[in-house]
C-alpha positions in Angstrom: 77.7 -167.4 -139.5 81.1 -166.5 -140.8 81.2 -164.7 -144.3 83.6 -165.7 -146.8 86.0 -162.9 -148.2 84.2 -163.1 -151.5 80.7 -162.4 -149.9 82.1 -159.5 -147.8 83.4 -158.0 -151.0 80.3 -158.4 -152.8 78.3 -156.9 -150.0 80.7 -153.8 -149.8 80.5 -153.3 -153.6 76.8 -153.5 -153.5 76.5 -150.8 -150.8 79.0 -148.6 -152.9 76.7 -149.0 -156.0 73.7 -148.0 -154.1 75.5 -145.0 -152.8 76.9 -144.0 -156.1 73.4 -144.4 -157.8 71.9 -142.2 -155.0 74.4 -139.4 -155.4 74.3 -139.5 -159.2 70.5 -139.2 -159.3 70.5 -136.3 -156.7 73.4 -134.5 -158.6 71.3 -134.9 -161.8 68.4 -132.9 -160.2 70.9 -130.2 -158.8 72.5 -129.8 -162.4 69.0 -129.4 -163.8 68.2 -126.2 -161.8 71.9 -125.0 -161.6 71.5 -122.7 -164.7 68.5 -121.0 -163.1 70.5 -119.6 -160.1 71.0 -116.0 -159.6 69.9 -112.7 -161.4 71.3 -113.8 -164.7 69.9 -117.4 -164.4 67.9 -118.9 -167.2 64.2 -119.6 -167.0 62.8 -123.0 -167.7 59.7 -123.8 -169.8 57.6 -126.5 -168.2 54.8 -128.4 -170.0 52.5 -130.1 -167.5 50.6 -133.3 -168.2 47.4 -131.5 -169.3 49.3 -129.4 -171.8 49.6 -126.2 -169.7 52.9 -124.3 -170.2 54.7 -122.6 -167.2 57.7 -120.2 -167.6 59.7 -119.8 -164.4 63.1 -119.8 -162.6 61.8 -120.5 -159.1 63.7 -123.7 -158.0 60.7 -124.9 -155.9 58.1 -124.6 -158.9 60.6 -126.3 -161.4 61.2 -129.3 -159.1 57.5 -129.6 -158.1 56.6 -129.8 -161.7 59.3 -132.3 -162.5 58.3 -136.0 -162.8 61.0 -137.8 -160.9 61.0 -141.6 -160.2 64.2 -142.2 -158.3 63.5 -142.0 -154.4 66.8 -139.9 -153.9 65.9 -137.4 -156.6 62.5 -137.1 -154.8 64.3 -136.2 -151.6 65.9 -133.2 -153.4 62.5 -132.1 -154.5 61.3 -132.3 -150.8 64.5 -130.4 -149.8 63.5 -127.5 -152.1 59.9 -127.6 -150.6 61.3 -127.5 -147.1 63.3 -124.4 -148.0 60.3 -122.9 -149.5 58.2 -123.4 -146.3 61.0 -122.4 -143.9 62.3 -119.2 -145.8 60.5 -119.0 -148.9 63.5 -117.9 -151.0 66.8 -119.6 -151.9 64.9 -122.8 -153.2 67.4 -123.0 -156.1 70.5 -122.3 -154.0 69.7 -125.1 -151.5 69.6 -127.8 -154.3 72.6 -126.4 -156.0 74.5 -126.5 -152.5 73.4 -130.1 -151.8 74.7 -131.0 -155.3 78.1 -129.5 -154.4 78.2 -131.3 -151.2 77.3 -134.7 -152.8 80.1 -134.1 -155.3 82.5 -133.5 -152.5 81.2 -136.8 -150.8 81.8 -138.9 -153.8 85.4 -137.7 -153.7 85.8 -138.6 -150.1 84.2 -142.0 -150.5 86.5 -142.8 -153.4 89.5 -142.0 -151.0 88.2 -144.8 -148.6 86.8 -142.5 -145.8 83.8 -144.0 -144.0 80.4 -142.5 -144.6 79.7 -142.1 -141.0 83.1 -140.1 -140.6 81.9 -137.7 -143.5 78.5 -137.4 -142.1 79.7 -136.4 -138.7 82.3 -133.9 -140.1 79.8 -132.4 -142.2 77.4 -131.9 -139.2 80.5 -130.2 -137.4 81.1 -127.9 -140.4 77.5 -127.0 -140.7 77.3 -125.9 -137.0 80.4 -123.8 -137.5 79.0 -122.3 -140.8 75.9 -121.0 -139.0 78.0 -119.4 -136.3 80.2 -117.7 -139.0 77.0 -116.5 -140.8 75.5 -115.1 -137.5 78.7 -113.2 -137.0 78.5 -111.7 -140.5 74.8 -110.6 -140.0 74.0 -107.0 -139.3 70.9 -106.4 -137.0 67.9 -104.9 -138.7 65.0 -103.0 -137.3 61.7 -104.1 -138.6 60.4 -100.6 -138.7 63.1 -99.7 -141.1 61.3 -99.9 -144.3 64.2 -99.1 -146.6 66.4 -102.0 -145.3 63.3 -104.5 -145.8 62.9 -103.1 -149.3 66.6 -103.6 -150.1 66.3 -107.3 -149.1 63.2 -107.9 -151.1 64.8 -106.2 -154.2 67.6 -108.8 -154.0 65.0 -111.6 -153.9 63.2 -110.2 -156.9 66.3 -109.5 -158.9 66.4 -113.1 -160.2 62.8 -113.3 -161.2 61.1 -112.8 -164.6 59.5 -109.5 -163.2 62.7 -108.1 -161.9 62.3 -104.9 -163.8 59.2 -104.2 -161.8 60.9 -104.7 -158.4 60.7 -101.0 -157.5 56.9 -101.5 -157.4 56.6 -105.0 -156.0 59.2 -104.7 -153.3 57.6 -101.8 -151.3 54.2 -103.5 -151.9 55.4 -106.8 -150.2 57.0 -104.9 -147.4 53.9 -102.8 -146.7 51.6 -106.0 -146.8 53.7 -107.9 -144.3 54.3 -104.9 -142.0 50.4 -104.4 -141.9 49.7 -107.9 -140.7 52.8 -108.5 -138.7 52.6 -109.4 -135.1 55.6 -107.6 -133.5 55.2 -109.7 -130.3 55.0 -113.0 -131.9 58.1 -112.5 -134.3 56.0 -114.1 -137.2 53.4 -113.2 -139.8 50.7 -115.4 -141.1 50.7 -115.1 -144.7 47.3 -116.6 -145.1 46.1 -113.1 -143.9 47.6 -111.7 -147.2 45.2 -112.6 -150.1 46.8 -112.5 -153.5 44.1 -112.3 -156.2 45.1 -112.7 -159.9 43.2 -110.9 -162.7 44.4 -111.2 -166.2 45.0 -108.0 -168.2 46.9 -104.8 -167.7 50.7 -105.0 -167.0 52.6 -106.0 -163.9 52.8 -102.3 -163.1 49.1 -102.4 -162.3 49.5 -104.7 -159.5 48.2 -102.9 -156.3 47.8 -103.3 -152.6 44.2 -103.0 -151.4 43.3 -102.3 -147.8 40.2 -104.4 -147.8 39.0 -107.2 -150.3 39.0 -107.7 -154.0 36.7 -110.2 -155.9 37.7 -111.2 -159.5 33.9 -111.9 -160.2 31.5 -109.0 -161.1 28.5 -107.9 -159.2 25.4 -110.0 -160.2 23.3 -107.1 -161.7 21.1 -109.3 -164.3 17.9 -107.8 -162.7 19.3 -104.2 -162.4 20.7 -104.3 -158.9 23.2 -101.6 -157.7 26.9 -101.9 -158.4 28.0 -99.3 -156.0 27.1 -99.0 -152.3 28.4 -96.4 -149.8 28.3 -97.1 -146.0 27.8 -100.8 -146.8 26.4 -103.3 -144.4 27.5 -106.6 -145.7 26.0 -110.1 -144.9 28.1 -113.2 -145.7 25.4 -115.8 -146.5 26.0 -119.6 -146.6 22.3 -120.5 -147.6 20.7 -120.6 -150.8 18.3 -118.0 -152.1 16.4 -120.6 -154.2 13.4 -122.8 -153.7 14.3 -125.9 -151.6 14.6 -129.2 -153.2 13.6 -132.7 -151.8 16.4 -134.5 -150.0 16.1 -137.7 -152.2 15.8 -138.1 -155.9 12.0 -138.1 -156.5 9.6 -136.4 -158.8 6.4 -134.5 -158.0 3.6 -135.3 -160.5 1.1 -132.2 -161.3 -2.1 -133.1 -162.7 -3.6 -129.7 -163.3 -2.5 -126.1 -164.0 -3.9 -124.9 -160.6 -1.4 -127.0 -158.7 1.3 -125.6 -161.1 0.2 -122.0 -160.2 0.2 -122.9 -156.5 3.9 -124.2 -156.6 5.0 -121.0 -158.6 3.2 -118.9 -156.0 4.7 -120.6 -153.1 8.1 -120.4 -154.7 7.6 -116.6 -155.1 6.4 -116.2 -151.6 9.3 -118.3 -150.1 12.0 -116.3 -152.0 10.3 -112.9 -151.2 10.3 -113.8 -147.6 14.0 -114.6 -147.4 14.9 -111.4 -149.3 12.6 -109.4 -146.9 14.4 -110.9 -143.9 17.8 -109.9 -145.4 16.6 -106.3 -146.0 15.1 -106.2 -142.5 18.7 -106.5 -140.8 19.5 -103.2 -142.8 21.9 -105.2 -145.1 22.6 -103.5 -148.4 25.5 -105.8 -149.9 25.1 -109.7 -149.9 28.2 -111.9 -150.4 26.7 -115.4 -151.4 28.6 -118.5 -151.1 28.9 -121.0 -153.9 26.4 -123.9 -153.5 27.1 -127.5 -154.6 23.6 -128.9 -154.1 21.5 -126.5 -156.0 21.5 -123.0 -157.6 22.7 -120.4 -155.0 20.2 -118.0 -156.2 17.4 -117.9 -158.9 16.4 -115.2 -161.3 13.5 -114.4 -159.0 15.9 -113.9 -156.1 18.0 -111.6 -158.2 14.8 -109.5 -159.1 13.7 -109.2 -155.5 17.2 -108.2 -154.3 17.4 -105.6 -156.9 14.1 -104.2 -156.0 15.3 -103.9 -152.5 18.5 -102.0 -153.7 20.7 -104.8 -152.3 24.0 -105.4 -154.1 24.9 -109.0 -154.6 28.3 -110.7 -155.3 27.9 -114.4 -155.9 30.1 -117.6 -156.2 32.2 -116.8 -153.1 34.5 -119.8 -152.5 34.1 -121.7 -149.2 37.8 -121.2 -148.4 37.6 -117.4 -148.7 34.9 -117.1 -145.9 37.4 -117.0 -143.1 39.4 -114.3 -144.7 36.4 -112.2 -145.6 34.9 -112.5 -142.0 38.3 -111.4 -140.5 38.6 -108.5 -142.7 35.0 -107.3 -142.3 34.7 -108.4 -138.7 31.4 -110.2 -139.4 29.9 -113.6 -138.8 28.9 -116.0 -141.7 25.2 -116.7 -141.6 24.1 -120.2 -142.2 20.4 -120.0 -142.2 17.6 -117.4 -142.7 16.6 -117.7 -139.0 20.1 -116.6 -137.9 20.0 -113.2 -139.7 20.9 -110.5 -137.1 22.0 -106.9 -137.6 25.1 -107.6 -135.3 26.3 -110.3 -137.5 26.8 -107.9 -140.5 30.1 -106.5 -141.5 30.7 -102.7 -142.4 32.7 -101.0 -145.1 32.8 -97.5 -146.4 32.5 -98.5 -150.1 31.5 -101.5 -152.2 31.9 -100.9 -155.9 32.2 -102.7 -159.2 35.3 -101.4 -161.2 36.0 -102.2 -164.9 39.4 -103.5 -165.8 40.8 -104.3 -169.3 39.5 -107.9 -168.8 36.2 -107.7 -167.3 35.0 -106.2 -164.0 36.1 -106.7 -160.3 34.4 -105.8 -157.2 36.4 -103.8 -154.5 35.5 -103.5 -150.8 37.4 -100.6 -149.2 37.3 -98.5 -145.9 37.0 -101.8 -143.7 36.8 -101.5 -140.0 40.1 -100.8 -138.0 42.1 -102.5 -136.7 42.3 -104.7 -139.8 45.0 -107.5 -139.8 44.4 -108.4 -143.4 45.3 -107.1 -146.7 44.7 -108.0 -150.3 47.0 -107.8 -153.2 45.5 -107.5 -156.8 48.1 -109.1 -159.1 48.0 -108.2 -162.8 49.8 -109.4 -165.8 49.3 -109.2 -169.7 49.2 -112.9 -170.2 48.7 -116.1 -168.2 52.3 -116.9 -168.0 53.5 -113.4 -166.7 50.5 -113.4 -164.3 51.4 -116.7 -162.7 55.1 -115.7 -162.4 54.2 -112.3 -160.9 52.2 -114.1 -158.2 55.1 -116.6 -157.5 57.5 -113.6 -157.2 55.2 -111.7 -154.8 55.0 -114.9 -152.6 58.8 -115.1 -152.5 59.0 -111.4 -151.7 56.5 -111.8 -148.9 58.4 -114.7 -147.6 61.7 -112.7 -147.4 60.1 -110.0 -145.4 58.7 -112.7 -143.1 62.2 -114.3 -142.8 63.5 -110.8 -141.6 60.7 -110.7 -139.0 61.6 -114.3 -137.7 65.3 -113.5 -137.4 66.1 -109.7 -137.6 69.6 -110.1 -139.2 70.6 -109.4 -142.8 73.9 -110.5 -144.5 75.4 -109.4 -147.9 74.2 -111.3 -151.0 76.0 -112.1 -154.2 77.5 -115.4 -152.8 79.5 -113.3 -150.2 78.3 -115.3 -147.4 79.0 -118.7 -149.0 82.6 -117.5 -149.9 83.2 -116.1 -146.3 82.0 -119.4 -144.7 84.1 -121.4 -147.2 87.2 -119.3 -146.4 86.7 -119.5 -142.5 86.0 -123.2 -142.6 89.3 -123.7 -144.5 91.1 -122.1 -141.7 89.1 -124.0 -139.1 90.0 -127.3 -140.8 93.6 -126.7 -140.1 92.9 -126.9 -136.4 91.3 -130.4 -136.6 93.1 -133.5 -137.2 92.9 -136.7 -139.4 89.9 -137.4 -141.7 87.7 -134.9 -139.9 90.0 -132.1 -141.0 90.0 -133.5 -144.7 86.0 -133.7 -144.7 85.6 -130.1 -143.4 88.0 -129.0 -146.0 85.9 -130.7 -148.7 82.8 -129.2 -147.3 84.4 -125.7 -147.5 85.4 -126.2 -151.1 81.9 -127.5 -152.0 80.4 -124.2 -151.0 82.3 -122.4 -153.7 79.8 -124.0 -156.1 77.5 -121.1 -155.5 79.9 -118.2 -156.5 81.1 -120.4 -159.4 77.5 -121.0 -160.7 76.6 -117.3 -160.2 79.6 -116.3 -162.3 79.0 -119.0 -164.9 75.3 -118.0 -165.4 76.4 -114.4 -165.9 78.8 -115.4 -168.6 81.9 -114.5 -166.5 85.1 -116.7 -166.0 84.1 -118.8 -163.0 87.8 -119.8 -162.2 88.9 -116.1 -162.3 86.1 -114.8 -160.3 86.3 -117.5 -157.6 89.9 -117.1 -157.2 89.8 -113.4 -156.8 87.0 -113.6 -154.4 88.8 -116.1 -152.3 91.8 -113.9 -152.2 89.7 -110.8 -151.1 88.0 -112.8 -148.3 91.3 -114.1 -147.1 92.4 -110.5 -146.8 89.4 -109.8 -144.6 86.9 -108.3 -147.0 84.0 -110.3 -145.9 81.3 -108.2 -147.9 83.0 -108.9 -151.2 80.6 -110.6 -153.7 79.9 -111.0 -157.4 78.4 -107.9 -158.9 76.5 -109.6 -161.8 75.3 -106.4 -163.4 78.9 -104.9 -163.9 80.5 -108.3 -164.3 83.1 -107.5 -161.4 83.6 -108.1 -157.6 82.3 -105.4 -155.4 81.3 -104.7 -151.8 77.7 -106.1 -151.5 76.6 -103.9 -148.7 77.4 -100.8 -150.7 75.7 -102.2 -153.8 72.6 -102.8 -151.5 72.6 -106.5 -152.4 71.5 -107.9 -149.1 69.3 -110.8 -147.9 67.9 -112.2 -144.8 70.2 -114.4 -142.5 67.5 -117.0 -142.3 67.6 -117.7 -146.1 71.3 -118.7 -146.1 71.4 -120.4 -142.7 68.4 -122.5 -143.4 69.7 -123.4 -146.9 73.0 -124.6 -145.3 71.3 -126.6 -142.6 68.7 -128.3 -144.9 71.2 -129.1 -147.5 73.7 -130.6 -145.1 70.8 -132.7 -143.6 69.7 -134.0 -146.9 73.3 -135.0 -147.8 73.9 -136.7 -144.6 70.7 -138.8 -145.1 71.7 -139.8 -148.5 75.1 -140.7 -147.3 73.7 -143.0 -144.5 71.8 -145.1 -147.1 73.6 -148.2 -148.1 71.0 -150.5 -149.2 67.7 -150.5 -151.3 65.0 -152.8 -150.2 62.2 -153.2 -152.8 58.8 -154.3 -151.4 56.2 -156.2 -153.3 
C-alpha cells in the first residue's frame, strides 16, 4: 500500500509529538530534583497520602514518594532506583544527568538528526566516558581506613546530617569492613541491621557488636533484666494454652470442670517452661505470634521464677539475622529443645534511653559476620533522614569494595569527561561528531547545577573549570564551601569510581530508551 505524502507527514509529526512529550515529562522530573544536588542542595518536604511528612534531599527517596502518571516520568523514577541498587549514592546526579542529555537530544532532533544516529553516538560517547573515568581513578586499598572515610564524608556532605559526618563516616566504614568478604569483592548489607530508636541526638548513634532490640525485656512478673554468660533460645512456638483449630466453643456446666481446665493450663505452661530451663537456657527471644498470644501472664510468672529473661515480639524477618549473630538454631516446637541449639553471649541487658528502654546483646561468639547500628534522632524526621544517610554511607563503602578505585568529587570527573569527549568528537566525522559533542556539553549540567545551588555564578564557574581542565588540571572541581575552584584531591573530596561510572551508564541507557520510542499504544 502506497502512502500519500500527507499521510507520511502526519505519521512523522505524530512520532515527533510522542518524542517531545516523552522528553518534556522526563525533563520535568529532572528539574524537580535538580535543586537538591550537592552539599548546598535544598531539601524537599514530602507529604505522603496518609499525612506523614518526610524531609530529605536524597534523590531516590524524593522520586519514590512522587506520584507520577506519565510512563516516561516513571522511567526516571526507575532510573534513580537502579542507581540506588547499583551504587547507593548519586541518585540525584543520575536523574539530573539524564535531564541534561535529553535536553541535548531535543536540540539534535530539531536539527533533523535521526534518533537512531543520536542513540548510537551516545552509546559510543558513554563507552569512551567510562574509559576516561577509569584513567582518572586512583587505586584504593580496602584496608586503608582513612581513604574510605574520606569517600564516605563526601557522600554525607550533601545530607541533612552532614555536620555529624565525623561520627557517621567512620561508623559506616567499620561496619562494612567487619562484614566484608575480601575474596568475594562484595558485602551483603543485610548483615548490617540498622535499628531506629527515637530520642537523643544523631551523635548518640553507635555501632554495636551484637544485637539491639528496641523493645524492653518483659518483666511484668519480676523477671531478670540483666544476664551474664547468657545461653539464648530463639523460640518460634507459643508459651500459651493451645486453641482449637476451628472456631468452636467449649461449654462448661459446673465449676469442677472449670478448675480442671485452669489446672491443665497451669500444668501445660509449667511443663513448657521447665523444658526450656532444662536445656540450661537463661534468655528467651520469643517470636511474635499471629494466631494467639505468644505468652500469657502465667508463662511470664513461671519464667520469672526460673530466673529466665524474656524478650518478646521478635519479628519473623529478624530471626535469620539473630541466628547468624548468635550462631544458634531457631526452635519451632517444645520437643525440639536441645542445649546445642542455644546461642551464647557474654551479656544481655536492658538499658534505659531517653525514650524508653532497649535490650542489648553483646559479646557474641567469634567469628561474627554481622553488626548492628543503633540509629538515634531527636525527632522522627531527623531519625529517618539519619537512617537514609547511613544507608548511603554503607553503600559508598560497598562501592569501593566492588571496584577499588576512587576519583575526585566536586564535578571534576564530569568536567574532565566533557573536555576529553570534546577533543574526541573532533576525530569523528559527520553527525556522529556532532552528537558526541552535544553529549559532552550536556555533562556540564552537573558543575552548573552544583554552582547554581551554592549561589555561585554558573557561567563563570563552568568557563573557568573548562579552561583549567583544558590545561590539564584534571582534579579541578567546585569547592562549594569556599565558593571557588580548587584541587579536589587536596581538599579530600573524593568518591568511588562506581558511583560516577554507573550514573553515566544508567543515564545514557535511559535516554537511549526514551529516544527509541516513537509511538504510544493505549490498551483497553
